[in-house]
Tab-separated table of C-alpha atoms and ligand atoms in Angstrom:
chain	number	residue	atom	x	y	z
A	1	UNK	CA	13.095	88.784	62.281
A	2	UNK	CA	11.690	91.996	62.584
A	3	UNK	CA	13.734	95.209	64.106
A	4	UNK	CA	11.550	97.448	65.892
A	5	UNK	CA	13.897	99.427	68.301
A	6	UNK	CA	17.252	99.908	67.950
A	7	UNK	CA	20.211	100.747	70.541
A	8	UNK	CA	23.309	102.597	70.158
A	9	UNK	CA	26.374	102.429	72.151
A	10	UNK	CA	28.195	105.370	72.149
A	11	UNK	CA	27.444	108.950	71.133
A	12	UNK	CA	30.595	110.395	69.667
A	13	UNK	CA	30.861	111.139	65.495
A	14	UNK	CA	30.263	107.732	64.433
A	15	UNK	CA	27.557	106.419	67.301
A	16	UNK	CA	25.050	110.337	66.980
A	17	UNK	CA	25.319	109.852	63.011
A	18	UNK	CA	24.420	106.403	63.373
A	19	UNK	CA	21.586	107.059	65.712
A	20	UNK	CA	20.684	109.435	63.501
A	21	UNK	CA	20.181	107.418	60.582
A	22	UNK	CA	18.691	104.578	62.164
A	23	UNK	CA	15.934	107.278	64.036
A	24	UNK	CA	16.210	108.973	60.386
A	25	UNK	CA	14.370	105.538	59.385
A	26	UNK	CA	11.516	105.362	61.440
A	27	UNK	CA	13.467	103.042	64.107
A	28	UNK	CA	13.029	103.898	67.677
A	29	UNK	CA	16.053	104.637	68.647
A	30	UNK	CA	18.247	104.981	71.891
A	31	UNK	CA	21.561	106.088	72.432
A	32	UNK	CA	24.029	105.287	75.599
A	33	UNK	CA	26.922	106.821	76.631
A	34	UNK	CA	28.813	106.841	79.875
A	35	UNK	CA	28.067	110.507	80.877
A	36	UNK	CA	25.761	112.986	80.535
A	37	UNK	CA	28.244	115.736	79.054
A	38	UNK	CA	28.934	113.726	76.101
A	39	UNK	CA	25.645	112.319	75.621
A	40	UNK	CA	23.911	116.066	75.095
A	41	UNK	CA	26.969	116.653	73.166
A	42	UNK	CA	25.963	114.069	70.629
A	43	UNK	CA	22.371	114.794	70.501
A	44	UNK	CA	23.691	118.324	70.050
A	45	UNK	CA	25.643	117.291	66.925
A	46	UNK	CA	22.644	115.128	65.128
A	47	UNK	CA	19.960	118.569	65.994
A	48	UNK	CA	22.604	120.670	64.587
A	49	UNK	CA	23.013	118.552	61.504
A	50	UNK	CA	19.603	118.077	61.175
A	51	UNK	CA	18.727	121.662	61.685
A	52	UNK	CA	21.253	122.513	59.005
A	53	UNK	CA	19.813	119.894	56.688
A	54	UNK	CA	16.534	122.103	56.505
A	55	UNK	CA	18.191	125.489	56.080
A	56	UNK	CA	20.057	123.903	53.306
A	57	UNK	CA	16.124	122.758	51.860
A	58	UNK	CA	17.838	119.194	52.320
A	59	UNK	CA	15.595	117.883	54.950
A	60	UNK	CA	11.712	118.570	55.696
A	61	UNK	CA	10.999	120.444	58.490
A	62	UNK	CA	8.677	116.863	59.753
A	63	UNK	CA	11.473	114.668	58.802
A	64	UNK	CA	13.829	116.227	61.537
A	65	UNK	CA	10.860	116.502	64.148
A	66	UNK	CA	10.068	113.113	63.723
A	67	UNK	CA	13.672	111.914	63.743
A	68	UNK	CA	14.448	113.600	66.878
A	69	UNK	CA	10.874	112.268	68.124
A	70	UNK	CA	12.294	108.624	67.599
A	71	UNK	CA	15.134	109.774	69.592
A	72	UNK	CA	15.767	109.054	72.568
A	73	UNK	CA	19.580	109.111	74.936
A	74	UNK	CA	20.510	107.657	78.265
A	75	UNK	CA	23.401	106.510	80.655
A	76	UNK	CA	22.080	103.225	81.354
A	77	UNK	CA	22.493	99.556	80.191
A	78	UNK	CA	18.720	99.113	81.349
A	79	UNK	CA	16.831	101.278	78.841
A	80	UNK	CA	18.423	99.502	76.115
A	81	UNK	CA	16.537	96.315	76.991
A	82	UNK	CA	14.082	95.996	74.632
A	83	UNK	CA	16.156	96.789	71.749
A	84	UNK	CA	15.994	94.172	68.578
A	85	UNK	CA	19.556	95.189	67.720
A	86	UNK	CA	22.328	97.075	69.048
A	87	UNK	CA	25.060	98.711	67.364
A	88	UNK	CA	28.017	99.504	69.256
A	89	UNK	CA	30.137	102.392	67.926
A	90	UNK	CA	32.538	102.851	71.138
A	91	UNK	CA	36.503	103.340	70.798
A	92	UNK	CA	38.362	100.702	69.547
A	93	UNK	CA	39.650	98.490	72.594
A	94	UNK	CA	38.759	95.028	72.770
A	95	UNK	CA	38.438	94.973	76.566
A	96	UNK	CA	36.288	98.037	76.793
A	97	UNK	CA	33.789	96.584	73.811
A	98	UNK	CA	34.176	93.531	76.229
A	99	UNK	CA	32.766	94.962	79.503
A	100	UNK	CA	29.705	96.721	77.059
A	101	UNK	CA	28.947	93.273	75.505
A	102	UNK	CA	28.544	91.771	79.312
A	103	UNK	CA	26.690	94.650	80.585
A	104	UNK	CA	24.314	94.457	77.960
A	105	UNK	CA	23.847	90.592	77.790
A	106	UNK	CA	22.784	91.212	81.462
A	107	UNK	CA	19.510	93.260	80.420
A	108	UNK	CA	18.602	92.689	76.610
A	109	UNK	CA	16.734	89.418	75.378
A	110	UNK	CA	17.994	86.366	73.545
A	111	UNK	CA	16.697	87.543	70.615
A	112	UNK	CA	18.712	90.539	70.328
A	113	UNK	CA	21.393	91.148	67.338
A	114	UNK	CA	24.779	92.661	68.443
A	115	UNK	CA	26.497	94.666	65.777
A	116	UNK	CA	29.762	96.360	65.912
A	117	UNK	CA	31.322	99.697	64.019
A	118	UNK	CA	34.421	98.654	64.612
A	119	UNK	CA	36.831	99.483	61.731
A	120	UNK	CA	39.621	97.167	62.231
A	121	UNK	CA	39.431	94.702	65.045
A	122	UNK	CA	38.389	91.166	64.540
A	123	UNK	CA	34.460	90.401	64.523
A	124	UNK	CA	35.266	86.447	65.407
A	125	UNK	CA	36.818	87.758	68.339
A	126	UNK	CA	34.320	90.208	69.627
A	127	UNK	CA	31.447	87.869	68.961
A	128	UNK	CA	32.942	84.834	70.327
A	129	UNK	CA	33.380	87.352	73.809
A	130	UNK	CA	29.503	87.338	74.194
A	131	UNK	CA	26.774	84.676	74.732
A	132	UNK	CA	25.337	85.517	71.364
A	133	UNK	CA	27.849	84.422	68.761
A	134	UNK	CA	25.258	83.914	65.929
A	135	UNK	CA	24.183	86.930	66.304
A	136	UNK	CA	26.590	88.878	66.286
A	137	UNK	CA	28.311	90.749	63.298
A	138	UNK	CA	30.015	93.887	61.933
A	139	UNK	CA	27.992	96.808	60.459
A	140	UNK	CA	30.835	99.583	58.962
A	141	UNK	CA	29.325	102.616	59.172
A	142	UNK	CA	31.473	105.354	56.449
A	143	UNK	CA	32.396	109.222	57.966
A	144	UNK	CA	29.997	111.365	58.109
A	145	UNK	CA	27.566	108.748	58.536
A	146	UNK	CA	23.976	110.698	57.246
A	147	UNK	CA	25.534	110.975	53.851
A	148	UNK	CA	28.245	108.140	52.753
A	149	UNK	CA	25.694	105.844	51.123
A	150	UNK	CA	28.296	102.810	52.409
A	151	UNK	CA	27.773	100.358	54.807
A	152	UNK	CA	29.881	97.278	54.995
A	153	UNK	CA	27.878	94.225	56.629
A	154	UNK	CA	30.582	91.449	58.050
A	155	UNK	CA	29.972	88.134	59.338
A	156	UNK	CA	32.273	86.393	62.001
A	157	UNK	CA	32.971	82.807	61.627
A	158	UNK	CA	30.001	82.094	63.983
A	159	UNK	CA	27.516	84.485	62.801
A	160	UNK	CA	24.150	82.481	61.711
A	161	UNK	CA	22.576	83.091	57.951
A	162	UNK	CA	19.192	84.496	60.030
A	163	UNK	CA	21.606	87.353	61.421
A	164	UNK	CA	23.493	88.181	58.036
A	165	UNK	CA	20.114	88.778	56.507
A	166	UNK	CA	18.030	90.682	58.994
A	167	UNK	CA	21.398	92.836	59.329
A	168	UNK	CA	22.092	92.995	55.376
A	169	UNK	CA	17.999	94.059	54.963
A	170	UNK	CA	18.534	96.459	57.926
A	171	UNK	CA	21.010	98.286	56.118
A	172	UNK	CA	19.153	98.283	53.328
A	173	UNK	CA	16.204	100.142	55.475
A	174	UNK	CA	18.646	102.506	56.371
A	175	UNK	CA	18.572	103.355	52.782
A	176	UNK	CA	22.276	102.994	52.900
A	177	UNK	CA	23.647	100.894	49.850
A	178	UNK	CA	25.621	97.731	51.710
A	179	UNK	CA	28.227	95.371	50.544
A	180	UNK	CA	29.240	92.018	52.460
A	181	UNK	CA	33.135	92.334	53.466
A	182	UNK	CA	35.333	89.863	54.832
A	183	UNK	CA	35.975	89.646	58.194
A	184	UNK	CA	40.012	90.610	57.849
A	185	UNK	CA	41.546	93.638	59.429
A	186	UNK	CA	40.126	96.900	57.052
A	187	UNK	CA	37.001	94.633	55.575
A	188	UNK	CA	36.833	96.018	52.003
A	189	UNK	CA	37.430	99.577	51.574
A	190	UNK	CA	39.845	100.589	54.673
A	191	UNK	CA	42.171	96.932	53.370
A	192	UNK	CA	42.496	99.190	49.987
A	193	UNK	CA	42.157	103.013	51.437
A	194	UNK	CA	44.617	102.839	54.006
A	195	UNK	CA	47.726	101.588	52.197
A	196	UNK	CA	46.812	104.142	49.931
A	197	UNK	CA	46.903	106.816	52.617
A	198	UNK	CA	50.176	105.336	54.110
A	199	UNK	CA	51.968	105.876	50.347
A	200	UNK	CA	50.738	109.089	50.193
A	201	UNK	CA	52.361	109.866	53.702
A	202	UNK	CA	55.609	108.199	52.340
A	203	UNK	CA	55.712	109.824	49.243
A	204	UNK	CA	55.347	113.423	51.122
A	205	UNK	CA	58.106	112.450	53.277
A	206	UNK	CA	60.687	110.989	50.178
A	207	UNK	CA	59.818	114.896	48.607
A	208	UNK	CA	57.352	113.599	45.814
A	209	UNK	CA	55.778	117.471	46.580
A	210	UNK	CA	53.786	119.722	48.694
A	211	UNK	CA	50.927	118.663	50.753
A	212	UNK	CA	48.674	121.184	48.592
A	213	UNK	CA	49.559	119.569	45.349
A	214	UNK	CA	49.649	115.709	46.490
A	215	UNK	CA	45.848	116.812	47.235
A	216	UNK	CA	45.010	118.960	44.409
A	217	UNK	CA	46.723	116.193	42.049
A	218	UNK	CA	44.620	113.297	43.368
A	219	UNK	CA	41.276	115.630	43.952
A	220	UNK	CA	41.436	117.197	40.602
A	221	UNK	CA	43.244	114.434	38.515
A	222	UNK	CA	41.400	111.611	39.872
A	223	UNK	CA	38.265	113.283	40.826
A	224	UNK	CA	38.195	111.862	44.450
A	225	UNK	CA	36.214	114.174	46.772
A	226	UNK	CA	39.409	114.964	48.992
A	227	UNK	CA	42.920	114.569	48.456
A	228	UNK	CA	45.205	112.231	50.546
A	229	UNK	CA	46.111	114.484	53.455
A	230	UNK	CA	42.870	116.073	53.687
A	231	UNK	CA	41.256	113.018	54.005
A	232	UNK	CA	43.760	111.864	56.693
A	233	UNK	CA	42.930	114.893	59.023
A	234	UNK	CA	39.530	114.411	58.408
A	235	UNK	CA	39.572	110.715	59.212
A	236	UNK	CA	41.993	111.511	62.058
A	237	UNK	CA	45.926	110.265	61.901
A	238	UNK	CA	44.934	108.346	65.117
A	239	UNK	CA	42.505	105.583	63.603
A	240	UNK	CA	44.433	106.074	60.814
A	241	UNK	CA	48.335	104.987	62.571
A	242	UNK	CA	45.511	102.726	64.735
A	243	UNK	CA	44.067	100.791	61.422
A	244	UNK	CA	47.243	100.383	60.083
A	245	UNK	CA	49.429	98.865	63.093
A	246	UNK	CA	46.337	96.133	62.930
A	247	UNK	CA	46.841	95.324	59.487
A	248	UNK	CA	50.405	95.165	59.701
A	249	UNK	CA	50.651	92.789	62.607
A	250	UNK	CA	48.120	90.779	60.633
A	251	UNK	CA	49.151	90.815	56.918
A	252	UNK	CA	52.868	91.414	57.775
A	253	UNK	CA	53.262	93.411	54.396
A	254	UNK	CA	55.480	96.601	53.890
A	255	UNK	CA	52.420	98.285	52.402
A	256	UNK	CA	50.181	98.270	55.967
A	257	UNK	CA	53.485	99.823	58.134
A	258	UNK	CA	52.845	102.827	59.054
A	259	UNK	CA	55.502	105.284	58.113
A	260	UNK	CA	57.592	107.274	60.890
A	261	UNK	CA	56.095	110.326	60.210
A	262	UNK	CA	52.415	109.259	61.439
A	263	UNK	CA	53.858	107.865	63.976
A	264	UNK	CA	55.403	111.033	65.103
A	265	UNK	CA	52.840	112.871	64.266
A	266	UNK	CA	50.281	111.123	66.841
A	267	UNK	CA	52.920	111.083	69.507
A	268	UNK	CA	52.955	114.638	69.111
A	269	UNK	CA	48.873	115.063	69.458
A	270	UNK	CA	48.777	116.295	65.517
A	271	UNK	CA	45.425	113.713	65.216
A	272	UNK	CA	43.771	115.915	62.192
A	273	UNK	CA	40.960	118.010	62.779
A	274	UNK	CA	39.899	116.940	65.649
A	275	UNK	CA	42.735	118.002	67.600
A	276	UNK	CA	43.010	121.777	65.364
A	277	UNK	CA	45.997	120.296	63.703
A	278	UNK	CA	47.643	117.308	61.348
A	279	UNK	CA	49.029	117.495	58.177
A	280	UNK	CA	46.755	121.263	58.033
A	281	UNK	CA	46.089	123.540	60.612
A	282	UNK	CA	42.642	123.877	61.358
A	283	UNK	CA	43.170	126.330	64.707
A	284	UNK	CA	40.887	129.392	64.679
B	1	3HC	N1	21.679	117.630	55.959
B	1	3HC	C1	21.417	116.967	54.808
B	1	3HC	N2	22.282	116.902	53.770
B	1	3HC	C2	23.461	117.539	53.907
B	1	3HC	C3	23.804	118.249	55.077
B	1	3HC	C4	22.858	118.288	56.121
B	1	3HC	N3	23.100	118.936	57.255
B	1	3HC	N4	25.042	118.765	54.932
B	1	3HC	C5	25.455	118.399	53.706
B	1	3HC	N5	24.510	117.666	53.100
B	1	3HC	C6	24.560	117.104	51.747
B	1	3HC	C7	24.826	118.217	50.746
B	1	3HC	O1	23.619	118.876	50.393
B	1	3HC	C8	25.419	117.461	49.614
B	1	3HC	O2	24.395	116.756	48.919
B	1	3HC	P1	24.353	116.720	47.299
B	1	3HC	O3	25.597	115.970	46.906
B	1	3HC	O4	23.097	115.967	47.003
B	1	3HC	O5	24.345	118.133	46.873
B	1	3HC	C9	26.274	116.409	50.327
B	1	3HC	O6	25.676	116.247	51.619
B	1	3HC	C10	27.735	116.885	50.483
B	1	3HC	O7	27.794	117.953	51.407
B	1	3HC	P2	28.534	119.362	51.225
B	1	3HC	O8	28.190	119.982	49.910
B	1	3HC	O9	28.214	120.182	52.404
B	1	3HC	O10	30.040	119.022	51.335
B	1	3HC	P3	31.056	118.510	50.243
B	1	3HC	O11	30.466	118.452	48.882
B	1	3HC	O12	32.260	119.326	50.473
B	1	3HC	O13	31.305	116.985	50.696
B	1	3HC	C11	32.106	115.217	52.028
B	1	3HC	C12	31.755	116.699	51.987
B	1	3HC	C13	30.840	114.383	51.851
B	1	3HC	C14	32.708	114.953	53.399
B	1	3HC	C15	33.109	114.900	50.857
B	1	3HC	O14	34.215	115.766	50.943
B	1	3HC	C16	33.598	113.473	50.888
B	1	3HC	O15	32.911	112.569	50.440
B	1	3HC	N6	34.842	113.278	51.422
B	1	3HC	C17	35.409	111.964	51.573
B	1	3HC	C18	34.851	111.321	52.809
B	1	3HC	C19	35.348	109.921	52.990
B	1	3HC	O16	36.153	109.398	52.245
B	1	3HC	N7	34.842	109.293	54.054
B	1	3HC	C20	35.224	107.970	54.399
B	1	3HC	C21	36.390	108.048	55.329
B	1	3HC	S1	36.960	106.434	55.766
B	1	3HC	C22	35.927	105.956	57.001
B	1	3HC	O17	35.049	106.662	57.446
B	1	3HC	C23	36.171	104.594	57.536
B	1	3HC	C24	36.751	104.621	58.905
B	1	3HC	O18	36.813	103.300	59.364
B	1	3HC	C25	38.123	105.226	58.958
């Protein structure tokens, strides 16, 4: 089938970036959100990045006019009705993803694809919570969105072969390089990042060394872009302790717990850098 217009639910970090790309790609796109505070706030973030992009000589001067020509942001359920699919990048509660399913089964058509970012809950479950279970699926969009090349594409027990491959060629057009993932709590890359992550938390708190050189060992000995703790603010300990109490009370392994420290450490508001403040400080 062919995707000519694309919706977005949500507008935070995940939802603008992936509005962005999916404008980025010629797609008309549209972005909801619940407010209009937020929304501006998102469409804020992707004309900043965008505007940055051509200072840095990374992105033509047309290429940002015409992405932020193909989009377009509202409050509504209505204007998303002519969308050919919808990707819904909201936070990660089951009932909330719910209540945006059924509002937008009450405007879209029945051709319409449903897609969700979600990193960790269970795509059988949110698709089998709509009237569209064969078309629905997971699309795993990678932080910050314009620029991790990743995109996991996952299929819930119901989803139909027609859906897997307009989705898998629509991340493709995205010019985003997908792989198909499983659909078990962390797909592919969070089911082997975030035990990873965990250790690294665990090791810290058993004295293995400073936060500095747990990082600089793993960035400069194995060449990984940021080192454990880094990439734990930056991801935020939130999704993080969020990610792994899914896996755990799925897998039931020792490797998925999350250690008492994150625990703490979210309890205490410490989310990363998104709150000025987790395993660095990043107040001003
Ligand atoms: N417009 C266009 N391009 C831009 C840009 C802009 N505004 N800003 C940066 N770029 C380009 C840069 O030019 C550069 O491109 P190049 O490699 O071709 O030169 C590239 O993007 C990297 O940007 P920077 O040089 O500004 O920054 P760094 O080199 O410091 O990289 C980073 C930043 C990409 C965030 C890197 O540190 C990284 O890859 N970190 C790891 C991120 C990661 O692991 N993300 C996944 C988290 S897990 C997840 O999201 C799943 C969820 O479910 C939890």
């Amino acid at each position: 089938m062919t995707i000519k217009t694309v919706g977005v639910v949500g507008c935070g970090l995940m939802g603008s970036g992936i509005a962005q790309v999916c404008a980025a790609s010629g797609y008309k796109t549209i972005v909801r959100e619940v407010g209009d505070v937020v929304l501006q706030k998102g469409l804020g973030r992707v004309k900043k990045f965008l505007d940055d992009g051509v200072a840095k000589g990374k992105v033509a001067p047309e290429a940002r006019d015409t992405t932020l020509a193909n989009l377009s942001g509202t409050t509504t359920f209505e204007a998303l009705k002519d969308c050919d699919l919808i990707i819904e990048a909201i936070v990660e509660n089951l009932d909330e993803k719910r209540q945006i399913y059924a509002g937008l089964e009450t405007v879209v058509g029945a051709h319409t694809i449903f897609l969700s970012n979600t990193s960790s809950l269970c795509i059988t479950e949110l698709a089998a919570s709509t009237k569209r279970p064969d078309k629905f699926g997971g699309l795993h969009f990678f932080n910050p969105v314009p620029i991790m090349k990743l995109v996991e594409v996952i299929r819930a027990l119901t989803t139909s072969d027609e859906t897997y491959q307009t989705v898998f060629a629509f991340a493709q057009s995205l010019g985003k390089e997908p792989i198909t993932a499983p659909d078990r709590p962390g797909f592919i890359v969070n089911r082997l990042l975030v035990p990873y992550l965990l250790d690294a938390i665990r090791a810290y708190e058993n004295g293995l060394g400073t936060l500095e050189d747990i990082d600089k060992g793993m960035k400069l000995g194995c060449g990984y872009p940021m080192g454990p703790f880094t990439l734990l603010d930056f991801v935020g300990l939130d999704t993080t302790y969020y990610i792994a109490n899914i896996m755990f009370e799925e897998f039931r392994e020792p490797a998925y717990a999350p250690p008492p420290l994150l625990k703490r450490m979210v309890l205490a508001g410490r989310m990363g850098r998104k709150s000025g403040r987790g395993f660095y400080s990043y107040e001003k």
